[in-house]
Amino acid sequence: MVTENLKTVHERIFEACSKSSRNPDEVTLIAVSKTKPVEMLQEAYDAGIRCFGENKVQEIMDKYEVLPKDIRWHMIGHLQRNKVKYIVDKVDLIHSVDSLKLAQEINKEALKKQVIVSILIEVNVAKEDSKFGTTLETCIELVQEISQLPQIKVKGLMTIAPYVTNPEDNREVFKELKKLAVDIKNKNIDNVDMKILSMGMTGDYQVAIEEGATMVRVGTGIFGERDYNKG
Ligand SMILES: *Cc1c(COP(=O)(O)O)cnc(C)c1O
């Protein structure tokens, strides 16, 4: 199933790229494998996937142990400060930084482990109460503050768009995130680049690509529905 689904997702990415005259090489697919067993991740790996997205520190640590070491792990969920130390040297990119305090903790742990950590700033574009993230208004200031931290490299922005049934309803959200990234880039802040725009999930990744996404985070579309009751 996973292999078939991946084929479909790749085709749709390709379609969205053609439609918006973009090069498919500019779009990285993150396979969001949270709650899924390692056998399914292995199947995706065998089909060529190297980037996996998880939202729980413990789950990254467990899966990291048993799966191939050339996997690039993406932390996409809300990160608690007391858990930063477990993953700073295991993840390729943290998508979900939304406060200076969290960034300072990452910087501190990264220094201990002598690594540079790449991060994205999570922006709650639609200002949903249920979601984490900085706002469009405060993002630039946060980026400026975080740019001072020597062990951190800000590589771009991430957003989780609202749940909608018509993906077109999120087009404006994606446009706004892109626009914010351009504004920040134009400020030429040291130690900051805006090459990565992580936006688009199973329901809306094609629209996100048309609006400039360079990373899409697809879970259900690859691994099927998640069953949170299984534990
Ligand atoms: C779960 C999750 C996804 C994947 O969602 P799907 O709708 O299953 O594709 C993407 N991004 C984040 C931050 C998530 O938590």
mmCIF file of C-alpha atoms and ligand atoms in Angstrom:
data_model
loop_
_atom_site.group_PDB
_atom_site.id
_atom_site.type_symbol
_atom_site.label_atom_id
_atom_site.label_comp_id
_atom_site.label_asym_id
_atom_site.label_seq_id
_atom_site.Cartn_x
_atom_site.Cartn_y
_atom_site.Cartn_z
ATOM 1 C CA MET A 1 0.000 0.000 0.000
ATOM 2 C CA VAL A 2 2.725 2.459 1.006
ATOM 3 C CA THR A 3 4.621 1.977 -2.244
ATOM 4 C CA GLU A 4 1.470 2.523 -4.329
ATOM 5 C CA ASN A 5 0.494 5.594 -2.329
ATOM 6 C CA LEU A 6 3.960 7.052 -2.755
ATOM 7 C CA LYS A 7 3.670 6.685 -6.483
ATOM 8 C CA THR A 8 0.435 8.676 -6.430
ATOM 9 C CA VAL A 9 1.896 11.376 -4.177
ATOM 10 C CA HIS A 10 4.954 11.743 -6.410
ATOM 11 C CA GLU A 11 2.688 12.058 -9.464
ATOM 12 C CA ARG A 12 0.649 14.762 -7.768
ATOM 13 C CA ILE A 13 3.756 16.665 -6.734
ATOM 14 C CA PHE A 14 4.917 16.459 -10.311
ATOM 15 C CA GLU A 15 1.541 17.730 -11.571
ATOM 16 C CA ALA A 16 1.523 20.681 -9.166
ATOM 17 C CA CYS A 17 5.062 21.554 -10.268
ATOM 18 C CA SER A 18 4.151 21.472 -13.950
ATOM 19 C CA LYS A 19 1.095 23.586 -13.304
ATOM 20 C CA SER A 20 3.162 26.262 -11.572
ATOM 21 C CA SER A 21 6.281 25.905 -13.776
ATOM 22 C CA ARG A 22 8.420 24.714 -10.906
ATOM 23 C CA ASN A 23 11.181 22.138 -10.911
ATOM 24 C CA PRO A 24 10.133 19.035 -8.915
ATOM 25 C CA ASP A 25 13.682 18.894 -7.509
ATOM 26 C CA GLU A 26 12.804 22.003 -5.487
ATOM 27 C CA VAL A 27 10.148 20.119 -3.526
ATOM 28 C CA THR A 28 11.101 17.671 -0.782
ATOM 29 C CA LEU A 29 8.543 15.147 0.352
ATOM 30 C CA ILE A 30 8.531 14.537 4.108
ATOM 31 C CA ALA A 31 6.768 11.255 4.884
ATOM 32 C CA VAL A 32 4.907 11.909 8.135
ATOM 33 C CA SER A 33 5.122 8.575 9.928
ATOM 34 C CA LYS A 34 3.823 9.450 13.414
ATOM 35 C CA THR A 35 1.968 6.549 15.104
ATOM 36 C CA LYS A 36 3.001 4.196 12.279
ATOM 37 C CA PRO A 37 5.037 1.025 12.870
ATOM 38 C CA VAL A 38 8.644 0.763 11.694
ATOM 39 C CA GLU A 39 7.671 -1.864 9.095
ATOM 40 C CA MET A 40 5.720 0.792 7.227
ATOM 41 C CA LEU A 41 8.583 3.263 7.450
ATOM 42 C CA GLN A 42 10.906 0.558 6.130
ATOM 43 C CA GLU A 43 8.586 0.042 3.162
ATOM 44 C CA ALA A 44 8.683 3.777 2.402
ATOM 45 C CA TYR A 45 12.465 3.716 2.837
ATOM 46 C CA ASP A 46 12.747 0.826 0.379
ATOM 47 C CA ALA A 47 10.669 2.855 -2.070
ATOM 48 C CA GLY A 48 13.257 5.646 -1.844
ATOM 49 C CA ILE A 49 12.004 7.899 0.965
ATOM 50 C CA ARG A 50 14.754 9.334 3.186
ATOM 51 C CA CYS A 51 12.930 12.146 5.014
ATOM 52 C CA PHE A 52 10.512 11.206 7.774
ATOM 53 C CA GLY A 53 8.444 13.541 9.933
ATOM 54 C CA GLU A 54 7.512 12.781 13.534
ATOM 55 C CA ASN A 55 5.841 14.856 16.227
ATOM 56 C CA LYS A 56 6.946 13.059 19.401
ATOM 57 C CA VAL A 57 10.469 13.006 20.820
ATOM 58 C CA GLN A 58 10.126 9.483 22.207
ATOM 59 C CA GLU A 59 8.925 8.153 18.875
ATOM 60 C CA ILE A 60 11.861 9.704 17.015
ATOM 61 C CA MET A 61 14.273 8.161 19.517
ATOM 62 C CA ASP A 62 12.721 4.689 19.238
ATOM 63 C CA LYS A 63 12.576 4.709 15.460
ATOM 64 C CA TYR A 64 16.032 6.294 15.129
ATOM 65 C CA GLU A 65 17.524 3.287 16.933
ATOM 66 C CA VAL A 66 16.164 0.620 14.622
ATOM 67 C CA LEU A 67 15.940 2.218 11.184
ATOM 68 C CA PRO A 68 18.771 2.959 8.699
ATOM 69 C CA LYS A 69 21.116 5.758 9.707
ATOM 70 C CA ASP A 70 20.857 7.694 6.463
ATOM 71 C CA ILE A 71 17.278 8.668 7.306
ATOM 72 C CA ARG A 72 16.776 12.403 7.861
ATOM 73 C CA TRP A 73 14.395 12.931 10.755
ATOM 74 C CA HIS A 74 12.183 15.999 10.817
ATOM 75 C CA MET A 75 10.673 17.153 14.094
ATOM 76 C CA ILE A 76 7.348 18.647 13.064
ATOM 77 C CA GLY A 77 5.432 18.674 16.343
ATOM 78 C CA HIS A 78 5.352 20.978 19.337
ATOM 79 C CA LEU A 79 8.660 20.577 21.157
ATOM 80 C CA GLN A 80 8.887 20.831 24.932
ATOM 81 C CA ARG A 81 12.016 22.486 26.237
ATOM 82 C CA ASN A 82 12.878 19.646 28.613
ATOM 83 C CA LYS A 83 12.998 17.204 25.701
ATOM 84 C CA VAL A 84 15.245 19.193 23.394
ATOM 85 C CA LYS A 85 18.370 17.440 24.692
ATOM 86 C CA TYR A 86 17.236 14.055 23.401
ATOM 87 C CA ILE A 87 16.974 15.040 19.764
ATOM 88 C CA VAL A 88 19.241 17.995 18.917
ATOM 89 C CA ASP A 89 21.861 15.684 17.485
ATOM 90 C CA LYS A 90 19.413 13.272 15.843
ATOM 91 C CA VAL A 91 17.167 15.459 13.730
ATOM 92 C CA ASP A 92 17.930 17.081 10.430
ATOM 93 C CA LEU A 93 15.478 19.943 10.871
ATOM 94 C CA ILE A 94 13.155 21.199 13.606
ATOM 95 C CA HIS A 95 10.088 22.682 11.893
ATOM 96 C CA SER A 96 8.290 23.893 14.985
ATOM 97 C CA VAL A 97 10.259 26.643 16.744
ATOM 98 C CA ASP A 98 7.913 29.374 17.895
ATOM 99 C CA SER A 99 9.581 31.080 20.838
ATOM 100 C CA LEU A 100 12.920 32.567 21.828
ATOM 101 C CA LYS A 101 12.970 30.403 24.962
ATOM 102 C CA LEU A 102 12.726 27.211 22.943
ATOM 103 C CA ALA A 103 15.423 28.452 20.562
ATOM 104 C CA GLN A 104 17.698 29.300 23.517
ATOM 105 C CA GLU A 105 17.272 25.786 24.884
ATOM 106 C CA ILE A 106 18.097 24.298 21.480
ATOM 107 C CA ASN A 107 21.149 26.552 21.296
ATOM 108 C CA LYS A 108 22.315 25.437 24.742
ATOM 109 C CA GLU A 109 21.962 21.722 24.048
ATOM 110 C CA ALA A 110 23.476 22.097 20.575
ATOM 111 C CA LEU A 111 26.533 23.722 22.119
ATOM 112 C CA LYS A 112 26.962 20.800 24.539
ATOM 113 C CA LYS A 113 26.810 18.332 21.663
ATOM 114 C CA GLN A 114 28.856 20.567 19.360
ATOM 115 C CA VAL A 115 26.305 20.605 16.565
ATOM 116 C CA ILE A 116 24.617 23.313 14.543
ATOM 117 C CA VAL A 117 20.863 22.835 14.461
ATOM 118 C CA SER A 118 18.744 23.864 11.490
ATOM 119 C CA ILE A 119 15.312 25.156 12.330
ATOM 120 C CA LEU A 120 12.196 26.642 10.811
ATOM 121 C CA ILE A 121 9.948 29.170 12.514
ATOM 122 C CA GLU A 122 6.390 27.937 12.875
ATOM 123 C CA VAL A 123 3.865 30.603 11.953
ATOM 124 C CA ASN A 124 0.204 30.382 12.885
ATOM 125 C CA VAL A 125 -0.901 32.265 9.780
ATOM 126 C CA ALA A 126 -4.624 31.739 10.294
ATOM 127 C CA LYS A 127 -4.359 32.602 14.023
ATOM 128 C CA GLU A 128 -6.174 29.465 15.144
ATOM 129 C CA ASP A 129 -6.376 29.161 18.945
ATOM 130 C CA SER A 130 -5.747 25.438 18.737
ATOM 131 C CA LYS A 131 -2.372 25.854 17.046
ATOM 132 C CA PHE A 132 1.114 26.765 18.153
ATOM 133 C CA GLY A 133 3.259 29.209 16.246
ATOM 134 C CA THR A 134 4.244 32.826 16.168
ATOM 135 C CA THR A 135 2.103 35.311 14.251
ATOM 136 C CA LEU A 136 2.761 37.027 10.944
ATOM 137 C CA GLU A 137 3.290 40.254 12.899
ATOM 138 C CA THR A 138 5.799 38.978 15.456
ATOM 139 C CA CYS A 139 7.722 36.548 13.273
ATOM 140 C CA ILE A 140 10.349 38.971 11.972
ATOM 141 C CA GLU A 141 11.296 40.112 15.440
ATOM 142 C CA LEU A 142 11.586 36.511 16.604
ATOM 143 C CA VAL A 143 13.786 35.629 13.637
ATOM 144 C CA GLN A 144 16.037 38.595 14.448
ATOM 145 C CA GLU A 145 16.439 37.454 18.046
ATOM 146 C CA ILE A 146 17.061 33.821 17.150
ATOM 147 C CA SER A 147 19.604 34.817 14.505
ATOM 148 C CA GLN A 148 21.916 35.875 17.346
ATOM 149 C CA LEU A 149 22.181 32.292 18.645
ATOM 150 C CA PRO A 150 25.416 30.795 17.300
ATOM 151 C CA GLN A 151 24.416 27.111 17.270
ATOM 152 C CA ILE A 152 21.188 27.701 15.334
ATOM 153 C CA LYS A 153 20.616 28.259 11.655
ATOM 154 C CA VAL A 154 17.205 29.608 10.636
ATOM 155 C CA LYS A 155 16.389 28.086 7.253
ATOM 156 C CA GLY A 156 12.839 29.181 6.650
ATOM 157 C CA LEU A 157 9.230 29.051 7.778
ATOM 158 C CA MET A 158 6.614 26.422 8.463
ATOM 159 C CA THR A 159 2.854 26.579 8.843
ATOM 160 C CA ILE A 160 0.068 24.158 9.612
ATOM 161 C CA ALA A 161 -2.886 25.428 7.621
ATOM 162 C CA PRO A 162 -6.448 25.042 8.916
ATOM 163 C CA TYR A 163 -8.337 21.828 8.333
ATOM 164 C CA VAL A 164 -10.501 22.452 5.284
ATOM 165 C CA THR A 165 -12.416 20.260 2.869
ATOM 166 C CA ASN A 166 -11.584 22.418 -0.138
ATOM 167 C CA PRO A 167 -7.796 22.910 -0.418
ATOM 168 C CA GLU A 168 -8.380 26.151 -2.330
ATOM 169 C CA ASP A 169 -9.517 27.642 0.976
ATOM 170 C CA ASN A 170 -5.899 27.462 2.173
ATOM 171 C CA ARG A 171 -4.329 29.118 -0.861
ATOM 172 C CA GLU A 172 -4.339 32.513 0.847
ATOM 173 C CA VAL A 173 -2.606 31.069 3.931
ATOM 174 C CA PHE A 174 0.200 29.665 1.776
ATOM 175 C CA LYS A 175 0.521 32.944 -0.134
ATOM 176 C CA GLU A 176 0.876 34.832 3.136
ATOM 177 C CA LEU A 177 3.609 32.547 4.436
ATOM 178 C CA LYS A 178 5.494 32.911 1.160
ATOM 179 C CA LYS A 179 5.158 36.672 1.288
ATOM 180 C CA LEU A 180 6.466 36.763 4.848
ATOM 181 C CA ALA A 181 9.469 34.645 3.826
ATOM 182 C CA VAL A 182 10.242 37.106 1.014
ATOM 183 C CA ASP A 183 9.974 40.051 3.423
ATOM 184 C CA ILE A 184 12.371 38.395 5.854
ATOM 185 C CA LYS A 185 14.791 37.433 3.105
ATOM 186 C CA ASN A 186 14.875 41.050 1.935
ATOM 187 C CA LYS A 187 16.064 42.106 5.369
ATOM 188 C CA ASN A 188 19.294 40.149 4.796
ATOM 189 C CA ILE A 189 19.629 39.079 8.416
ATOM 190 C CA ASP A 190 22.968 37.408 9.208
ATOM 191 C CA ASN A 191 22.740 33.676 9.847
ATOM 192 C CA VAL A 192 19.230 33.492 8.370
ATOM 193 C CA ASP A 193 18.106 32.226 5.021
ATOM 194 C CA MET A 194 14.601 31.631 3.802
ATOM 195 C CA LYS A 195 15.164 28.748 1.412
ATOM 196 C CA ILE A 196 12.691 26.392 3.069
ATOM 197 C CA LEU A 197 8.931 26.823 3.120
ATOM 198 C CA SER A 198 7.371 23.833 4.871
ATOM 199 C CA MET A 199 3.676 23.911 4.054
ATOM 200 C CA GLY A 200 1.023 21.550 2.719
ATOM 201 C CA MET A 201 -0.303 18.263 4.099
ATOM 202 C CA THR A 202 -2.330 15.410 2.598
ATOM 203 C CA GLY A 203 -5.385 17.593 1.959
ATOM 204 C CA ASP A 204 -3.680 20.570 0.380
ATOM 205 C CA TYR A 205 -0.073 19.898 -0.638
ATOM 206 C CA GLN A 206 -0.681 20.539 -4.322
ATOM 207 C CA VAL A 207 -2.010 24.029 -3.638
ATOM 208 C CA ALA A 208 0.910 24.612 -1.262
ATOM 209 C CA ILE A 209 3.380 23.654 -3.998
ATOM 210 C CA GLU A 210 1.683 25.999 -6.446
ATOM 211 C CA GLU A 211 2.235 28.765 -3.878
ATOM 212 C CA GLY A 212 5.901 27.986 -3.322
ATOM 213 C CA ALA A 213 6.260 25.141 -0.795
ATOM 214 C CA THR A 214 9.717 23.547 -0.828
ATOM 215 C CA MET A 215 8.771 20.884 1.716
ATOM 216 C CA VAL A 216 5.423 19.138 1.948
ATOM 217 C CA ARG A 217 4.509 16.992 4.951
ATOM 218 C CA VAL A 218 2.322 14.104 3.889
ATOM 219 C CA GLY A 219 1.118 11.456 6.351
ATOM 220 C CA THR A 220 -2.310 10.003 5.618
ATOM 221 C CA GLY A 221 -1.748 10.147 1.865
ATOM 222 C CA ILE A 222 1.204 7.751 2.252
ATOM 223 C CA PHE A 223 0.525 5.624 5.325
ATOM 224 C CA GLY A 224 -3.275 5.766 5.570
ATOM 225 C CA GLU A 225 -5.428 7.031 8.426
ATOM 226 C CA ARG A 226 -3.868 7.148 11.884
ATOM 227 C CA ASP A 227 -5.385 5.177 14.754
ATOM 228 C CA TYR A 228 -4.600 7.039 17.964
ATOM 229 C CA ASN A 229 -6.463 4.475 20.098
ATOM 230 C CA LYS A 230 -3.980 1.718 19.439
ATOM 231 C CA GLY A 231 -1.625 3.452 21.866
HETATM 232 C C1 LIG B 1 0.333 14.922 11.231
HETATM 233 C C2 LIG B 1 0.991 16.096 10.598
HETATM 234 C C3 LIG B 1 1.109 16.183 9.195
HETATM 235 C C4 LIG B 1 0.552 15.162 8.231
HETATM 236 O O1 LIG B 1 -0.827 15.254 8.148
HETATM 237 P P1 LIG B 1 -1.666 14.432 7.063
HETATM 238 O O2 LIG B 1 -2.931 15.172 6.949
HETATM 239 O O3 LIG B 1 -1.830 13.055 7.603
HETATM 240 O O4 LIG B 1 -0.885 14.442 5.809
HETATM 241 C C5 LIG B 1 1.795 17.276 8.677
HETATM 242 N N1 LIG B 1 2.306 18.229 9.479
HETATM 243 C C6 LIG B 1 2.208 18.179 10.819
HETATM 244 C C7 LIG B 1 2.822 19.258 11.635
HETATM 245 C C8 LIG B 1 1.540 17.120 11.427
HETATM 246 O O5 LIG B 1 1.447 17.089 12.760
#
